[in-house]
PDB file of C-alpha atoms in Angstrom:
ATOM      1  CA  GLU V   1      -0.063   0.121   0.194  1.00 95.00           C
ATOM      2  CA  VAL V   2       1.240   3.351  -0.936  1.00 96.00           C
ATOM      3  CA  GLN V   3       1.548   5.839   1.866  1.00 97.00           C
ATOM      4  CA  LEU V   4       2.859   9.464   2.179  1.00 98.00           C
ATOM      5  CA  VAL V   5       2.736  10.658   5.726  1.00 98.00           C
ATOM      6  CA  GLU V   6       3.498  14.242   6.790  1.00 98.00           C
ATOM      7  CA  SER V   7       4.478  15.126  10.396  1.00 98.00           C
ATOM      8  CA  GLY V   8       6.024  18.393  12.197  1.00 98.00           C
ATOM      9  CA  GLY V   9       3.459  20.796  11.476  1.00 98.00           C
ATOM     10  CA  GLY V  10       2.302  23.032  14.512  1.00 98.00           C
ATOM     11  CA  LEU V  11       2.021  26.707  15.670  1.00 98.00           C
ATOM     12  CA  VAL V  12       4.896  28.939  14.910  1.00 98.00           C
ATOM     13  CA  GLN V  13       5.361  32.845  15.447  1.00 98.00           C
ATOM     14  CA  PRO V  14       6.021  35.222  12.393  1.00 98.00           C
ATOM     15  CA  GLY V  15       9.671  34.940  11.609  1.00 98.00           C
ATOM     16  CA  GLY V  16      10.114  31.587  13.263  1.00 98.00           C
ATOM     17  CA  SER V  17      10.820  28.179  11.436  1.00 98.00           C
ATOM     18  CA  LEU V  18       9.704  24.771  10.958  1.00 98.00           C
ATOM     19  CA  LYS V  19      10.744  21.661   9.344  1.00 98.00           C
ATOM     20  CA  LEU V  20       7.970  19.294   7.831  1.00 98.00           C
ATOM     21  CA  SER V  21       8.792  15.687   7.127  1.00 98.00           C
ATOM     22  CA  CYS V  22       7.118  13.233   4.607  1.00 98.00           C
ATOM     23  CA  ALA V  23       7.567   9.737   4.990  1.00 98.00           C
ATOM     24  CA  ALA V  24       6.878   7.497   1.974  1.00 98.00           C
ATOM     25  CA  SER V  25       6.284   3.767   1.455  1.00 97.00           C
ATOM     26  CA  GLY V  26       5.021   1.476  -1.076  1.00 97.00           C
ATOM     27  CA  PHE V  27       6.733   2.794  -4.147  1.00 96.00           C
ATOM     28  CA  THR V  28      10.093   3.466  -5.548  1.00 95.00           C
ATOM     29  CA  PHE V  29      10.998   6.630  -3.520  1.00 96.00           C
ATOM     30  CA  SER V  30      14.330   7.245  -5.145  1.00 95.00           C
ATOM     31  CA  GLY V  31      12.978   7.235  -8.513  1.00 94.00           C
ATOM     32  CA  SER V  32      10.059   9.793  -7.625  1.00 96.00           C
ATOM     33  CA  THR V  33      10.058  13.532  -7.351  1.00 97.00           C
ATOM     34  CA  ILE V  34       8.472  14.858  -4.319  1.00 98.00           C
ATOM     35  CA  HIS V  35       6.434  18.082  -4.165  1.00 98.00           C
ATOM     36  CA  TRP V  36       4.863  20.202  -1.604  1.00 98.00           C
ATOM     37  CA  VAL V  37       1.668  21.656  -2.228  1.00 98.00           C
ATOM     38  CA  ARG V  38      -0.243  23.901   0.286  1.00 98.00           C
ATOM     39  CA  GLN V  39      -4.081  25.154   0.861  1.00 98.00           C
ATOM     40  CA  ALA V  40      -4.812  27.973   2.748  1.00 98.00           C
ATOM     41  CA  SER V  41      -8.265  27.542   4.697  1.00 98.00           C
ATOM     42  CA  GLY V  42     -11.000  28.106   2.355  1.00 97.00           C
ATOM     43  CA  LYS V  43      -8.822  28.546  -0.604  1.00 98.00           C
ATOM     44  CA  GLY V  44      -7.325  26.797  -3.691  1.00 98.00           C
ATOM     45  CA  LEU V  45      -4.138  24.755  -4.027  1.00 98.00           C
ATOM     46  CA  GLU V  46      -0.810  26.345  -4.297  1.00 98.00           C
ATOM     47  CA  TRP V  47       2.208  24.350  -5.565  1.00 98.00           C
ATOM     48  CA  VAL V  48       5.126  25.180  -3.417  1.00 98.00           C
ATOM     49  CA  GLY V  49       8.428  23.325  -4.579  1.00 98.00           C
ATOM     50  CA  ARG V  50       9.674  20.119  -5.452  1.00 98.00           C
ATOM     51  CA  ILE V  51      13.080  18.114  -5.443  1.00 98.00           C
ATOM     52  CA  ARG V  52      13.619  15.812  -8.174  1.00 97.00           C
ATOM     53  CA  GLY V  53      14.914  11.983  -7.677  1.00 93.00           C
ATOM     54  CA  LYS V  54      18.539  10.768  -7.840  1.00 89.00           C
ATOM     55  CA  ALA V  55      18.597  10.403 -11.660  1.00 90.00           C
ATOM     56  CA  ILE V  56      17.917  14.107 -12.065  1.00 91.00           C
ATOM     57  CA  ASN V  57      20.383  15.175  -9.554  1.00 94.00           C
ATOM     58  CA  TYR V  58      18.046  16.110  -6.732  1.00 96.00           C
ATOM     59  CA  VAL V  59      17.121  19.519  -8.516  1.00 97.00           C
ATOM     60  CA  THR V  60      14.993  21.807  -6.572  1.00 98.00           C
ATOM     61  CA  ALA V  61      12.745  24.355  -7.726  1.00 98.00           C
ATOM     62  CA  TYR V  62      10.030  26.913  -5.751  1.00 98.00           C
ATOM     63  CA  VAL V  63       7.273  29.081  -6.218  1.00 98.00           C
ATOM     64  CA  PRO V  64       8.577  32.826  -6.108  1.00 97.00           C
ATOM     65  CA  SER V  65       6.796  33.708  -2.734  1.00 98.00           C
ATOM     66  CA  VAL V  66       8.705  31.049  -0.887  1.00 98.00           C
ATOM     67  CA  LYS V  67      11.950  30.998  -2.758  1.00 98.00           C
ATOM     68  CA  GLY V  68      14.980  31.928  -0.435  1.00 98.00           C
ATOM     69  CA  ARG V  69      12.874  31.043   2.785  1.00 98.00           C
ATOM     70  CA  PHE V  70      11.883  27.336   2.094  1.00 98.00           C
ATOM     71  CA  SER V  71      14.207  24.676   1.336  1.00 98.00           C
ATOM     72  CA  ILE V  72      13.197  21.104   0.224  1.00 98.00           C
ATOM     73  CA  SER V  73      15.628  17.968   0.819  1.00 98.00           C
ATOM     74  CA  ARG V  74      15.368  14.314   0.667  1.00 98.00           C
ATOM     75  CA  ASP V  75      16.963  11.318   2.327  1.00 98.00           C
ATOM     76  CA  ASP V  76      16.666   8.525   0.094  1.00 97.00           C
ATOM     77  CA  SER V  77      17.892   5.942   2.660  1.00 97.00           C
ATOM     78  CA  LYS V  78      14.924   7.000   4.749  1.00 98.00           C
ATOM     79  CA  ASN V  79      12.428   7.185   2.009  1.00 98.00           C
ATOM     80  CA  THR V  80      11.845  10.717   3.658  1.00 98.00           C
ATOM     81  CA  ALA V  81      11.544  14.548   2.128  1.00 98.00           C
ATOM     82  CA  TYR V  82      11.670  17.615   4.213  1.00 98.00           C
ATOM     83  CA  LEU V  83      10.416  20.984   3.922  1.00 98.00           C
ATOM     84  CA  GLN V  84      12.416  23.512   5.899  1.00 98.00           C
ATOM     85  CA  MET V  85      10.362  26.793   6.272  1.00 98.00           C
ATOM     86  CA  ASN V  86      12.352  29.547   7.344  1.00 98.00           C
ATOM     87  CA  SER V  87      11.170  33.373   8.119  1.00 98.00           C
ATOM     88  CA  LEU V  88       7.725  32.355   8.317  1.00 98.00           C
ATOM     89  CA  LYS V  89       4.828  34.925   7.596  1.00 98.00           C
ATOM     90  CA  THR V  90       1.282  34.805   8.528  1.00 98.00           C
ATOM     91  CA  GLU V  91       0.369  34.189   4.980  1.00 98.00           C
ATOM     92  CA  ASP V  92       2.252  30.886   5.039  1.00 98.00           C
ATOM     93  CA  THR V  93      -0.534  29.500   7.218  1.00 98.00           C
ATOM     94  CA  ALA V  94      -2.088  26.603   5.392  1.00 98.00           C
ATOM     95  CA  VAL V  95      -2.434  22.726   5.355  1.00 98.00           C
ATOM     96  CA  TYR V  96       0.682  21.471   3.545  1.00 98.00           C
ATOM     97  CA  TYR V  97       0.672  18.240   1.514  1.00 98.00           C
ATOM     98  CA  CYS V  98       3.366  16.243   0.097  1.00 98.00           C
ATOM     99  CA  THR V  99       2.571  14.392  -3.088  1.00 98.00           C
ATOM    100  CA  ARG V 100       4.943  12.793  -5.991  1.00 97.00           C
ATOM    101  CA  HIS V 101       5.187  12.003  -9.584  1.00 96.00           C
ATOM    102  CA  ASP V 102       7.062   9.348 -11.026  1.00 92.00           C
ATOM    103  CA  ASP V 103      10.168  10.321 -12.847  1.00 88.00           C
ATOM    104  CA  TYR V 104       9.737   7.518 -15.403  1.00 90.00           C
ATOM    105  CA  GLY V 105       6.143   8.040 -15.863  1.00 88.00           C
ATOM    106  CA  ASP V 106       3.637  10.867 -16.463  1.00 91.00           C
ATOM    107  CA  GLN V 107       3.943  13.997 -14.815  1.00 95.00           C
ATOM    108  CA  LYS V 108       1.021  13.738 -12.441  1.00 97.00           C
ATOM    109  CA  PHE V 109       0.416  13.758  -8.746  1.00 97.00           C
ATOM    110  CA  ASP V 110      -0.915  10.191  -8.247  1.00 97.00           C
ATOM    111  CA  TYR V 111      -0.237   9.817  -4.302  1.00 97.00           C
ATOM    112  CA  TRP V 112      -1.062  12.256  -1.708  1.00 98.00           C
ATOM    113  CA  GLY V 113      -0.361  12.571   1.915  1.00 98.00           C
ATOM    114  CA  GLN V 114      -3.146  13.651   4.349  1.00 98.00           C
ATOM    115  CA  GLY V 115      -1.872  17.079   4.852  1.00 98.00           C
ATOM    116  CA  ILE V 116      -0.403  18.731   7.814  1.00 98.00           C
ATOM    117  CA  LEU V 117      -1.716  22.077   9.502  1.00 98.00           C
ATOM    118  CA  VAL V 118       1.010  24.948   9.787  1.00 98.00           C
ATOM    119  CA  THR V 119      -0.153  28.036  11.762  1.00 98.00           C
ATOM    120  CA  VAL V 120       1.867  31.238  11.574  1.00 98.00           C
ATOM    121  CA  SER V 121       0.618  33.326  14.279  1.00 97.00           C
ATOM    122  CA  SER V 122       1.732  35.604  17.418  1.00 96.00           C
TER     123      SER V 122
ATOM    124  CA  ASP N   1       4.846  31.528 -14.610  1.00 92.00           C
ATOM    125  CA  ILE N   2       1.955  29.786 -16.310  1.00 97.00           C
ATOM    126  CA  GLN N   3      -1.523  30.982 -15.048  1.00 98.00           C
ATOM    127  CA  MET N   4      -4.340  28.549 -15.108  1.00 98.00           C
ATOM    128  CA  THR N   5      -7.800  29.871 -15.099  1.00 98.00           C
ATOM    129  CA  GLN N   6     -10.951  27.640 -14.594  1.00 98.00           C
ATOM    130  CA  SER N   7     -14.194  28.484 -15.392  1.00 98.00           C
ATOM    131  CA  PRO N   8     -16.909  28.601 -13.874  1.00 98.00           C
ATOM    132  CA  SER N   9     -15.687  29.249 -10.401  1.00 98.00           C
ATOM    133  CA  SER N  10     -18.829  27.385  -9.084  1.00 98.00           C
ATOM    134  CA  LEU N  11     -21.875  25.745 -10.480  1.00 98.00           C
ATOM    135  CA  SER N  12     -25.058  24.229  -9.308  1.00 97.00           C
ATOM    136  CA  ALA N  13     -25.982  21.076 -10.902  1.00 97.00           C
ATOM    137  CA  SER N  14     -28.559  18.118 -10.244  1.00 96.00           C
ATOM    138  CA  VAL N  15     -27.882  14.388 -10.176  1.00 96.00           C
ATOM    139  CA  GLY N  16     -27.670  12.943 -13.742  1.00 97.00           C
ATOM    140  CA  ASP N  17     -26.670  16.289 -15.229  1.00 97.00           C
ATOM    141  CA  ARG N  18     -23.666  16.597 -17.674  1.00 98.00           C
ATOM    142  CA  VAL N  19     -21.214  19.058 -16.364  1.00 98.00           C
ATOM    143  CA  THR N  20     -18.451  20.756 -18.101  1.00 98.00           C
ATOM    144  CA  ILE N  21     -15.654  22.808 -16.534  1.00 98.00           C
ATOM    145  CA  THR N  22     -12.956  24.749 -18.793  1.00 98.00           C
ATOM    146  CA  CYS N  23      -9.254  25.567 -18.053  1.00 98.00           C
ATOM    147  CA  ARG N  24      -7.261  27.814 -19.957  1.00 98.00           C
ATOM    148  CA  ALA N  25      -3.565  28.160 -19.757  1.00 98.00           C
ATOM    149  CA  SER N  26      -1.760  31.538 -20.186  1.00 98.00           C
ATOM    150  CA  GLN N  27       0.611  29.890 -23.040  1.00 98.00           C
ATOM    151  CA  ASN N  28       0.886  26.523 -24.686  1.00 98.00           C
ATOM    152  CA  ILE N  29       1.098  23.637 -22.591  1.00 98.00           C
ATOM    153  CA  ASN N  30       0.679  21.055 -25.009  1.00 97.00           C
ATOM    154  CA  ASN N  31      -1.126  18.036 -23.180  1.00 97.00           C
ATOM    155  CA  TYR N  32       0.481  18.594 -19.926  1.00 98.00           C
ATOM    156  CA  LEU N  33      -2.615  18.932 -18.193  1.00 98.00           C
ATOM    157  CA  ASN N  34      -3.841  17.075 -14.969  1.00 98.00           C
ATOM    158  CA  TRP N  35      -7.402  17.160 -13.347  1.00 98.00           C
ATOM    159  CA  TYR N  36      -8.181  16.577  -9.643  1.00 98.00           C
ATOM    160  CA  GLN N  37     -11.198  16.278  -7.439  1.00 98.00           C
ATOM    161  CA  GLN N  38     -11.037  17.310  -3.716  1.00 98.00           C
ATOM    162  CA  LYS N  39     -13.629  17.169  -1.024  1.00 98.00           C
ATOM    163  CA  PRO N  40     -13.590  19.098   2.330  1.00 97.00           C
ATOM    164  CA  GLY N  41     -10.763  18.045   4.730  1.00 97.00           C
ATOM    165  CA  LYS N  42      -9.401  15.301   2.284  1.00 98.00           C
ATOM    166  CA  ALA N  43      -6.256  15.434  -0.356  1.00 98.00           C
ATOM    167  CA  PRO N  44      -7.005  15.960  -3.761  1.00 98.00           C
ATOM    168  CA  LYS N  45      -7.561  12.850  -5.892  1.00 98.00           C
ATOM    169  CA  LEU N  46      -6.082  12.598  -9.303  1.00 98.00           C
ATOM    170  CA  LEU N  47      -8.875  12.061 -12.045  1.00 98.00           C
ATOM    171  CA  ILE N  48      -7.264  12.724 -15.572  1.00 98.00           C
ATOM    172  CA  TYR N  49      -3.725  13.172 -16.590  1.00 98.00           C
ATOM    173  CA  ALA N  50      -2.206  14.254 -19.885  1.00 98.00           C
ATOM    174  CA  ALA N  51      -5.389  16.073 -20.751  1.00 98.00           C
ATOM    175  CA  SER N  52      -7.252  13.167 -21.418  1.00 98.00           C
ATOM    176  CA  SER N  53      -6.172   9.941 -19.851  1.00 98.00           C
ATOM    177  CA  LEU N  54      -8.293   8.430 -17.093  1.00 98.00           C
ATOM    178  CA  GLN N  55      -6.447   7.504 -13.837  1.00 98.00           C
ATOM    179  CA  SER N  56      -6.800   4.076 -13.001  1.00 97.00           C
ATOM    180  CA  GLY N  57      -9.889   3.125 -10.697  1.00 97.00           C
ATOM    181  CA  VAL N  58     -11.683   6.564 -11.691  1.00 98.00           C
ATOM    182  CA  PRO N  59     -15.182   6.048 -13.114  1.00 98.00           C
ATOM    183  CA  SER N  60     -15.598   6.395 -16.894  1.00 98.00           C
ATOM    184  CA  ARG N  61     -18.173   9.198 -16.521  1.00 98.00           C
ATOM    185  CA  PHE N  62     -15.029  11.535 -16.085  1.00 98.00           C
ATOM    186  CA  SER N  63     -13.247  12.272 -19.179  1.00 98.00           C
ATOM    187  CA  GLY N  64     -10.906  15.151 -20.338  1.00 98.00           C
ATOM    188  CA  SER N  65     -10.082  16.751 -23.743  1.00 98.00           C
ATOM    189  CA  GLY N  66      -8.065  19.475 -25.215  1.00 98.00           C
ATOM    190  CA  SER N  67      -4.507  20.575 -25.898  1.00 98.00           C
ATOM    191  CA  GLY N  68      -2.376  23.723 -26.158  1.00 98.00           C
ATOM    192  CA  THR N  69      -4.214  26.107 -24.057  1.00 98.00           C
ATOM    193  CA  ASP N  70      -7.905  25.038 -23.753  1.00 98.00           C
ATOM    194  CA  PHE N  71      -8.773  22.078 -21.832  1.00 98.00           C
ATOM    195  CA  THR N  72     -12.333  20.455 -20.514  1.00 98.00           C
ATOM    196  CA  LEU N  73     -13.441  18.106 -17.882  1.00 98.00           C
ATOM    197  CA  THR N  74     -16.579  16.561 -18.526  1.00 98.00           C
ATOM    198  CA  ILE N  75     -18.646  14.486 -16.090  1.00 98.00           C
ATOM    199  CA  SER N  76     -21.198  12.865 -18.177  1.00 98.00           C
ATOM    200  CA  SER N  77     -23.960  11.957 -15.464  1.00 97.00           C
ATOM    201  CA  LEU N  78     -23.307  13.707 -12.097  1.00 97.00           C
ATOM    202  CA  GLN N  79     -23.616  11.239  -9.120  1.00 96.00           C
ATOM    203  CA  PRO N  80     -24.046  12.327  -5.761  1.00 95.00           C
ATOM    204  CA  GLU N  81     -20.291  11.309  -4.880  1.00 96.00           C
ATOM    205  CA  ASP N  82     -19.274  14.066  -7.429  1.00 97.00           C
ATOM    206  CA  PHE N  83     -20.216  17.050  -5.455  1.00 94.00           C
ATOM    207  CA  ALA N  84     -16.644  18.495  -5.010  1.00 98.00           C
ATOM    208  CA  THR N  85     -14.242  21.085  -6.015  1.00 98.00           C
ATOM    209  CA  TYR N  86     -12.099  20.398  -9.141  1.00 98.00           C
ATOM    210  CA  TYR N  87      -8.789  21.709 -10.057  1.00 98.00           C
ATOM    211  CA  CYS N  88      -6.700  21.615 -13.253  1.00 98.00           C
ATOM    212  CA  GLN N  89      -2.738  21.651 -13.117  1.00 98.00           C
ATOM    213  CA  GLN N  90      -0.073  22.057 -15.596  1.00 98.00           C
ATOM    214  CA  SER N  91       3.050  20.322 -15.515  1.00 97.00           C
ATOM    215  CA  TYR N  92       4.627  21.833 -18.392  1.00 97.00           C
ATOM    216  CA  SER N  93       6.866  24.334 -16.964  1.00 96.00           C
ATOM    217  CA  THR N  94       9.526  23.918 -14.193  1.00 94.00           C
ATOM    218  CA  LEU N  95       6.980  25.639 -11.772  1.00 96.00           C
ATOM    219  CA  TRP N  96       3.732  23.769 -11.700  1.00 97.00           C
ATOM    220  CA  THR N  97       0.546  25.707 -11.248  1.00 98.00           C
ATOM    221  CA  PHE N  98      -3.190  24.923 -10.414  1.00 98.00           C
ATOM    222  CA  GLY N  99      -6.104  26.549 -11.426  1.00 98.00           C
ATOM    223  CA  GLN N 100      -8.348  28.380  -8.933  1.00 98.00           C
ATOM    224  CA  GLY N 101     -10.835  25.540  -8.671  1.00 98.00           C
ATOM    225  CA  THR N 102     -14.362  25.053  -9.293  1.00 98.00           C
ATOM    226  CA  LYS N 103     -16.962  24.078  -6.992  1.00 98.00           C
ATOM    227  CA  VAL N 104     -19.906  21.764  -8.047  1.00 98.00           C
ATOM    228  CA  GLU N 105     -22.841  22.202  -5.755  1.00 96.00           C
ATOM    229  CA  ILE N 106     -26.272  20.466  -5.438  1.00 88.00           C
ATOM    230  CA  LYS N 107     -29.062  22.283  -7.236  1.00 88.00           C
TER     231      LYS N 107
END
């Protein structure tokens, strides 16, 4: 069974930091690109960024609103990806999902985590 | 960035109705277009990928069409479990983007 499980969310003050984890199982993690997508309450989906797999040299990309503040990494030995969030702003408050696409297949988000809430507030 | 614009933003329909949602890209994205369904409190679910390919396990009443900049998601006969929000998403550029969503409500 395929699973993506996010953890590490919670309440943080503006300007603070938080690190989310995404633990994967049931598929070839090293051959997958891991993405982070967020959704503010009552709003639509926003793609945050991604980290490619080993074959594509773990290249990262980010939406402009988080570039320079957020960083995505991965540990293929643990089948886990991470989203390091620094200099957090109130507008970063959202449910964060990890998702993936197969580096050797179609570019589609076929598996998703359940989501984790990040609240940035004083 | 490639902007994705969906229409309508919301619609009301009855069970059995044929429903069509459109998605327009701000530039050519070939067929790198996916559709997702999201219900409240749940993660999105992939319905259609590469503009017109039905994801495994998705009912055949869902279909997608289009290429270039204009795309369509069609539900041939709306079922009670189809009331949800639908998003298009492009995977053509380095930065992937979603449409703003279309909420399908019960008439």
